[in-house]
Short mmCIF file of C-alpha atoms in Angstrom, two decimals:
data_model
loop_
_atom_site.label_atom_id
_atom_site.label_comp_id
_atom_site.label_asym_id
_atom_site.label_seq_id
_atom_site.Cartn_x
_atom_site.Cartn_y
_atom_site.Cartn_z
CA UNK A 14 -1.14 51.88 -59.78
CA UNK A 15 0.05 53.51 -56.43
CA UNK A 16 2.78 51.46 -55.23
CA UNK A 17 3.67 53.99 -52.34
CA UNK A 18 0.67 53.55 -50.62
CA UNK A 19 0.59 51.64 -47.68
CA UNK A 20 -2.75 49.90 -46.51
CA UNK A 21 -3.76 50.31 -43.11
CA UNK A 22 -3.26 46.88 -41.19
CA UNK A 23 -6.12 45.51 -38.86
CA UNK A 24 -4.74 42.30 -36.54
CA UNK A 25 -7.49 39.60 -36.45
CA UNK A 26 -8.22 36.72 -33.73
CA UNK A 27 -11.04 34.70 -34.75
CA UNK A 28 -11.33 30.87 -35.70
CA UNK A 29 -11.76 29.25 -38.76
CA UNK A 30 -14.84 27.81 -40.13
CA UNK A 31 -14.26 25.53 -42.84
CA UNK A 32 -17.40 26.36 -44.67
CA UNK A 33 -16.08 29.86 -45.36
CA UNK A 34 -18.80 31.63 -44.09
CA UNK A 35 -17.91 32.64 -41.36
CA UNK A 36 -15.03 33.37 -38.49
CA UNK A 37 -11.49 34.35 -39.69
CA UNK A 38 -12.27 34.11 -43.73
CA UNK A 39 -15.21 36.20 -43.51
CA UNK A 40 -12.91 38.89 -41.92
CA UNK A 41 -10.77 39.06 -44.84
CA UNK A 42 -12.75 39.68 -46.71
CA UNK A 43 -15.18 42.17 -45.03
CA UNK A 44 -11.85 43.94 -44.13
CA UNK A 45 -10.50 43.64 -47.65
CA UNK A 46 -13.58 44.91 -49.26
CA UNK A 47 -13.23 48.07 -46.78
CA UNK A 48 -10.01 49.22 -48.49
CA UNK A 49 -7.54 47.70 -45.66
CA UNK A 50 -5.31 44.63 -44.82
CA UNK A 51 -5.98 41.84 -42.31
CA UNK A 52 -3.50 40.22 -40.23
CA UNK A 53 -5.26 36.86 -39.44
CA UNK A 54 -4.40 35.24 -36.52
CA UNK A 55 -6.21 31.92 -35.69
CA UNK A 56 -7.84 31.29 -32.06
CA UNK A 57 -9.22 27.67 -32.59
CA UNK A 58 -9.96 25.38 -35.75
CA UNK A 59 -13.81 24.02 -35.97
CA UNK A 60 -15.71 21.39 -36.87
CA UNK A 61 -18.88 23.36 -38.81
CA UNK A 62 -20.13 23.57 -42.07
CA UNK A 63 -22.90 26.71 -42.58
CA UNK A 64 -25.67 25.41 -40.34
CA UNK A 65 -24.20 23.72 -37.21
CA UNK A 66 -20.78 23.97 -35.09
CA UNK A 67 -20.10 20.44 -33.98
CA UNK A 68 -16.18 20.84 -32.45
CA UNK A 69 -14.00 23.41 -31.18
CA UNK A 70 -10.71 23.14 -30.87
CA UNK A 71 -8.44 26.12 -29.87
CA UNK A 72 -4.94 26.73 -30.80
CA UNK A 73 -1.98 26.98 -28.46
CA UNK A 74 -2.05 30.25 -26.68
CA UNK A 75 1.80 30.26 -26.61
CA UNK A 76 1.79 30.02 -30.48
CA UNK A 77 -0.64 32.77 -30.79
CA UNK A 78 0.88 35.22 -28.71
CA UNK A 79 4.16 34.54 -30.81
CA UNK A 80 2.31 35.02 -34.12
CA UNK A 81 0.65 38.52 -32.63
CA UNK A 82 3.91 39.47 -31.35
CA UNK A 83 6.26 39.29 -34.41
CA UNK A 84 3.49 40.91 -36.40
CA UNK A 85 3.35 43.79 -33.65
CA UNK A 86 6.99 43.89 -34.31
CA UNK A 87 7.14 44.28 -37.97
CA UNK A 88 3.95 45.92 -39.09
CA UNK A 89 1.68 49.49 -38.03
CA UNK A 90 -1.62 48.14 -36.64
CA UNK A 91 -4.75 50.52 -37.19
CA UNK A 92 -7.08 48.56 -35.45
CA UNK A 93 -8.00 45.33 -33.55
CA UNK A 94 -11.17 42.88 -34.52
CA UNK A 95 -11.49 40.14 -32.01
CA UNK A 96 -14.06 37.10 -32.73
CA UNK A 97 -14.43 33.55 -30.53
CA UNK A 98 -11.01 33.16 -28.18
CA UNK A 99 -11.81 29.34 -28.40
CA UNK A 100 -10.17 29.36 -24.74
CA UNK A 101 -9.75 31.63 -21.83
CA UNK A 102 -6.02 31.28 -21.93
CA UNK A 103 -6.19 32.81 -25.32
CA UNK A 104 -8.54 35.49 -24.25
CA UNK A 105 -5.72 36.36 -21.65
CA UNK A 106 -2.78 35.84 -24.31
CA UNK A 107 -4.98 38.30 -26.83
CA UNK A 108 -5.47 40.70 -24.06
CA UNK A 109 -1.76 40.89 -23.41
CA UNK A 110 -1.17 41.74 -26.84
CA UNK A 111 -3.95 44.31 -26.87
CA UNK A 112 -1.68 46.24 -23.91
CA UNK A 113 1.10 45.92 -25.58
CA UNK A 114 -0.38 47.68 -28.62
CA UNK A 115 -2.08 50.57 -26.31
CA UNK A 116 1.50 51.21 -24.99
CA UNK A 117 2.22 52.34 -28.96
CA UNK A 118 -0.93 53.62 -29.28
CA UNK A 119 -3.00 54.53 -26.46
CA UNK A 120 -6.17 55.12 -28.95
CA UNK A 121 -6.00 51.90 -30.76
CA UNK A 122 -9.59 51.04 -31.74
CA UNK A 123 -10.34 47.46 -30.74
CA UNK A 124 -13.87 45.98 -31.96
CA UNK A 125 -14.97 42.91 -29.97
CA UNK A 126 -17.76 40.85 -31.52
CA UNK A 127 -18.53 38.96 -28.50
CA UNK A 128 -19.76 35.66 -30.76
CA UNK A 129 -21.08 32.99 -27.62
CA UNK A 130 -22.68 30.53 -29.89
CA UNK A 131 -23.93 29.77 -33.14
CA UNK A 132 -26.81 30.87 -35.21
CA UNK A 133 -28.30 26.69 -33.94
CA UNK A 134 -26.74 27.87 -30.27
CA UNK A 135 -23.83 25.59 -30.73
CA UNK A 136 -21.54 26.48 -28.38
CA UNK A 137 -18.45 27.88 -29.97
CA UNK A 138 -15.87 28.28 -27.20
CA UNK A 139 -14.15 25.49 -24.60
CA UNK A 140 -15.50 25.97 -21.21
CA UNK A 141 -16.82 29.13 -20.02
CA UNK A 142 -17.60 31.65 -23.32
CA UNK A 143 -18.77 34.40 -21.34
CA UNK A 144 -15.81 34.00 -18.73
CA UNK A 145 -13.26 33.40 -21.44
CA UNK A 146 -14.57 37.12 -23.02
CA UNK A 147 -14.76 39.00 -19.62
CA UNK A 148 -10.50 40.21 -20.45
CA UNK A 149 -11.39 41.60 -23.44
CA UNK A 150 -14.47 43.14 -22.89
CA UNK A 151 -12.81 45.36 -20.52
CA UNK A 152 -10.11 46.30 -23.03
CA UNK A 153 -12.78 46.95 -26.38
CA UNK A 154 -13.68 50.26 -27.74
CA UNK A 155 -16.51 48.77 -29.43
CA UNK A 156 -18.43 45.73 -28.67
CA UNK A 157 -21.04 44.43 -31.34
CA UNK A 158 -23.75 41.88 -29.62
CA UNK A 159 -26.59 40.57 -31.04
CA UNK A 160 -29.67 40.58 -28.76
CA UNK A 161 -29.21 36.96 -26.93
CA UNK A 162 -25.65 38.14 -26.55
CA UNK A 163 -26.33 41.37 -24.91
CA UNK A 164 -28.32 39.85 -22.64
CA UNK A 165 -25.90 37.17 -21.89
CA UNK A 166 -23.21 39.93 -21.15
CA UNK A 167 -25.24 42.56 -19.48
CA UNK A 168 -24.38 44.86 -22.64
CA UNK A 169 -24.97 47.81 -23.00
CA UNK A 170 -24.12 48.37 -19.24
CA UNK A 171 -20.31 48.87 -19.72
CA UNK A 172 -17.42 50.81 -19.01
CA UNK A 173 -17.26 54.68 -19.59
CA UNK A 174 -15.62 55.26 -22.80
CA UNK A 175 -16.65 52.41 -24.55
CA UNK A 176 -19.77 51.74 -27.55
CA UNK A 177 -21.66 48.99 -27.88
CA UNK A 178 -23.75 48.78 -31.00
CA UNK A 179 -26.34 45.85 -30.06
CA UNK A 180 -27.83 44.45 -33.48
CA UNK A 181 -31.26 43.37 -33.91
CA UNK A 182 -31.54 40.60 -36.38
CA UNK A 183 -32.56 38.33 -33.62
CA UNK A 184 -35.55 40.53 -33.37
CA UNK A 185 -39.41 40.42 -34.93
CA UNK A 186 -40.71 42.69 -37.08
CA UNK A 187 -40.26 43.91 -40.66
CA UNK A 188 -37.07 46.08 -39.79
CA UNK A 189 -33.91 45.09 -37.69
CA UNK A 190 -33.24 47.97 -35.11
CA UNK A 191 -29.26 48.26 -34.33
CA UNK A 192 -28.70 50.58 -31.75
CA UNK A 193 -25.26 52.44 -30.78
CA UNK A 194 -25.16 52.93 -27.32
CA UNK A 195 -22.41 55.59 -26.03
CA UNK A 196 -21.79 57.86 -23.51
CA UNK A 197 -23.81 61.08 -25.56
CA UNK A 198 -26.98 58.50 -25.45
CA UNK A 199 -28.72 56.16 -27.56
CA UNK A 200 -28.96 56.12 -31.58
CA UNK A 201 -31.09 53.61 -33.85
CA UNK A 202 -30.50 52.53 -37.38
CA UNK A 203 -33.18 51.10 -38.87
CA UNK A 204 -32.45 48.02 -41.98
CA UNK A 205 -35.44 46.20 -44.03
CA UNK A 206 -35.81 42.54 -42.18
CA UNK A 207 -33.84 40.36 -45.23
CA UNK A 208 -35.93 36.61 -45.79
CA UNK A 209 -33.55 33.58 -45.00
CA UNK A 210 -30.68 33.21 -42.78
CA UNK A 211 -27.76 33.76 -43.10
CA UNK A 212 -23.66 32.67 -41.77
CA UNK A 213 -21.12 34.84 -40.95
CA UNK A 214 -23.29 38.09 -40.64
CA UNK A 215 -22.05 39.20 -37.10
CA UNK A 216 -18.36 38.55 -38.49
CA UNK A 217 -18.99 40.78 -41.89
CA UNK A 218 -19.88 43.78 -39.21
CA UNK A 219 -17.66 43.94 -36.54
CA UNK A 220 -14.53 43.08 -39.40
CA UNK A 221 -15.96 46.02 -41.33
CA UNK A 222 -16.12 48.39 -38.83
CA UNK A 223 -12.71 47.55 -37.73
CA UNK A 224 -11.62 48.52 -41.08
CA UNK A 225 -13.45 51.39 -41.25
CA UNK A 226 -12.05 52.98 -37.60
CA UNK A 227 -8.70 51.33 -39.35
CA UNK A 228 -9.14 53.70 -41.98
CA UNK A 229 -9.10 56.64 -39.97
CA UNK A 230 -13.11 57.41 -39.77
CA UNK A 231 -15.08 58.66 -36.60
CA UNK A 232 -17.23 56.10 -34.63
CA UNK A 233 -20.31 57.19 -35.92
CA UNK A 234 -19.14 57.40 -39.52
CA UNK A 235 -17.45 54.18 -38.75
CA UNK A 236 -20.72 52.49 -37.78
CA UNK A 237 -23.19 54.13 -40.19
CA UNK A 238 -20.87 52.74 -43.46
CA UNK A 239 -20.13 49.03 -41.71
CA UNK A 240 -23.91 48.43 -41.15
CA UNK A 241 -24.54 49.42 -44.63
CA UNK A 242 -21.99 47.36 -46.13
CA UNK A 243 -23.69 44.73 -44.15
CA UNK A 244 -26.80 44.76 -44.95
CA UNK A 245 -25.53 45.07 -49.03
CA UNK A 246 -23.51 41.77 -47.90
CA UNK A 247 -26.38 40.11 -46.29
CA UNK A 248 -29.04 41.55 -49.68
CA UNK A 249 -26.63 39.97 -52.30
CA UNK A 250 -25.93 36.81 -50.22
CA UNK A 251 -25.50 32.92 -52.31
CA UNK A 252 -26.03 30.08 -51.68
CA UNK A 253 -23.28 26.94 -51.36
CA UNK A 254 -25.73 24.42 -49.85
CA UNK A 255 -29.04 24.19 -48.16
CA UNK A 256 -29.22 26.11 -44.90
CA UNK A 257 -27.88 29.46 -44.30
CA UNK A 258 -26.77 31.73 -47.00
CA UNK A 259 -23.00 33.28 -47.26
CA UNK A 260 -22.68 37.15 -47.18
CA UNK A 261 -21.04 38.58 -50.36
CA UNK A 262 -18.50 40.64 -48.76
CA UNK A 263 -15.65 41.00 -51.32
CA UNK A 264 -17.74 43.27 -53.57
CA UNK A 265 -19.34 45.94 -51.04
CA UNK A 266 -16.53 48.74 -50.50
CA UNK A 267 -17.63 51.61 -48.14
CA UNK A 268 -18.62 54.48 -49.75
#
């Protein structure tokens, strides 16, 4: 046992789904899985189970921004995941802390899954979701939509310097076609189409990716091993009730 090595933090903002699925527990334990150590930091509690989001309620931005802050305080961040902001004045207390990080380290890697809704469409933010994301979309290095979402945000049009890997499991056909769009072009990754649904897949990407730039890999390394961890996630998924299946995360390290 090493006890002198110290595990590269990544600070997390998501909410938390009771069901376990999804949001903040599913980025545990993608991140966890990944090698790495997540500093969870809740942006609104839910009222879900693994098929439908019925409430949203977010936290106190004041409260969050003094949980980020002693933990910027005390502990080396690697990396930044950011999931639902449950409000826009969290999105701007998050972004604050974001700057405040860059001022350590300008390079900071900070992976935005820009969740607007459920897998039903339940809305999973109070008020405007795409308004309460526009801070932190300017401030991500990497922004991971799913189809509906990219077309919601008018991804991949974005800011020079950052990637945007738009996922395609909201497609047709027998494959799902992610594509990393950057500033040297476009590049596809092709996946088998899995049968079922499942809950918390968008989550168990972006938190392993985080890990992985966390971890010290390039962006294309970075990508190539958190898709594949994915889709080993999504393949070995269970069940815990009827409806959509739960990604097994905690066993899929990147290789």
């Amino acid at each position: 046992m090493k006890l002198n090595k110290v595990r590269p933090c990544v600070l997390v903002f998501s909410g938390l789904d009771p069901s376990g699925g999804a949001g903040i527990q599913a980025d545990i334990e993608a991140i966890a899985a990944q090698g790495a150590h997540a500093l969870p930091i809740v942006t609104a509690l839910t009222v879900q189970d693994n098929e439908r989001v019925h409430e949203v309620v977010p936290v106190d931005a004041g409260l969050l921004a003094r949980q980020a802050t002693l933990l910027l305080d005390s502990m080396p961040i690697h990396a930044v995941k950011l999931g639902i902001p449950g409000s826009l004045a969290n999105a701007g207390a998050i972004a604050g802390i974001v700057l405040l990080l860059r001022e350590r380290r300008p390079t900071l890697p900070v992976v935005l899954d820009p969740v607007l809704a459920s897998g039903h469409g339940d809305p999973l933010a109070r008020g405007d979701a795409v308004a309460a994301l526009a801070p932190l979309l300017a401030l991500a290095t990497v922004v991971t939509p799913n189809l509906p979402e990219a077309d919601a945000l008018g991804l991949p049009a974005s800011g020079a310097g950052t990637h945007v890997l738009v996922t395609g499991g909201h497609g047709d056909g027998g494959e799902v076609v992610n594509r990393w769009h950057s500033r040297d072009g476009v590049r596809e990754w092709r996946w088998p189409r899995l049968p079922g649904e499942f809950h918390g897949s968008g989550c168990t990407l972006a938190s392993s990716l985080a890990a992985r730039l966390a971890l010290g890999d390039a962006m294309e390394q970075a990508l190539e091993r958190a898709q594949r961890c994915c889709n080993q996630a999504l393949a070995d998924s269970y069940a815990v009730a009827p409806g959509q299946r739960i990604p097994r995360r905690i066993e899929h390290r990147g290789a």
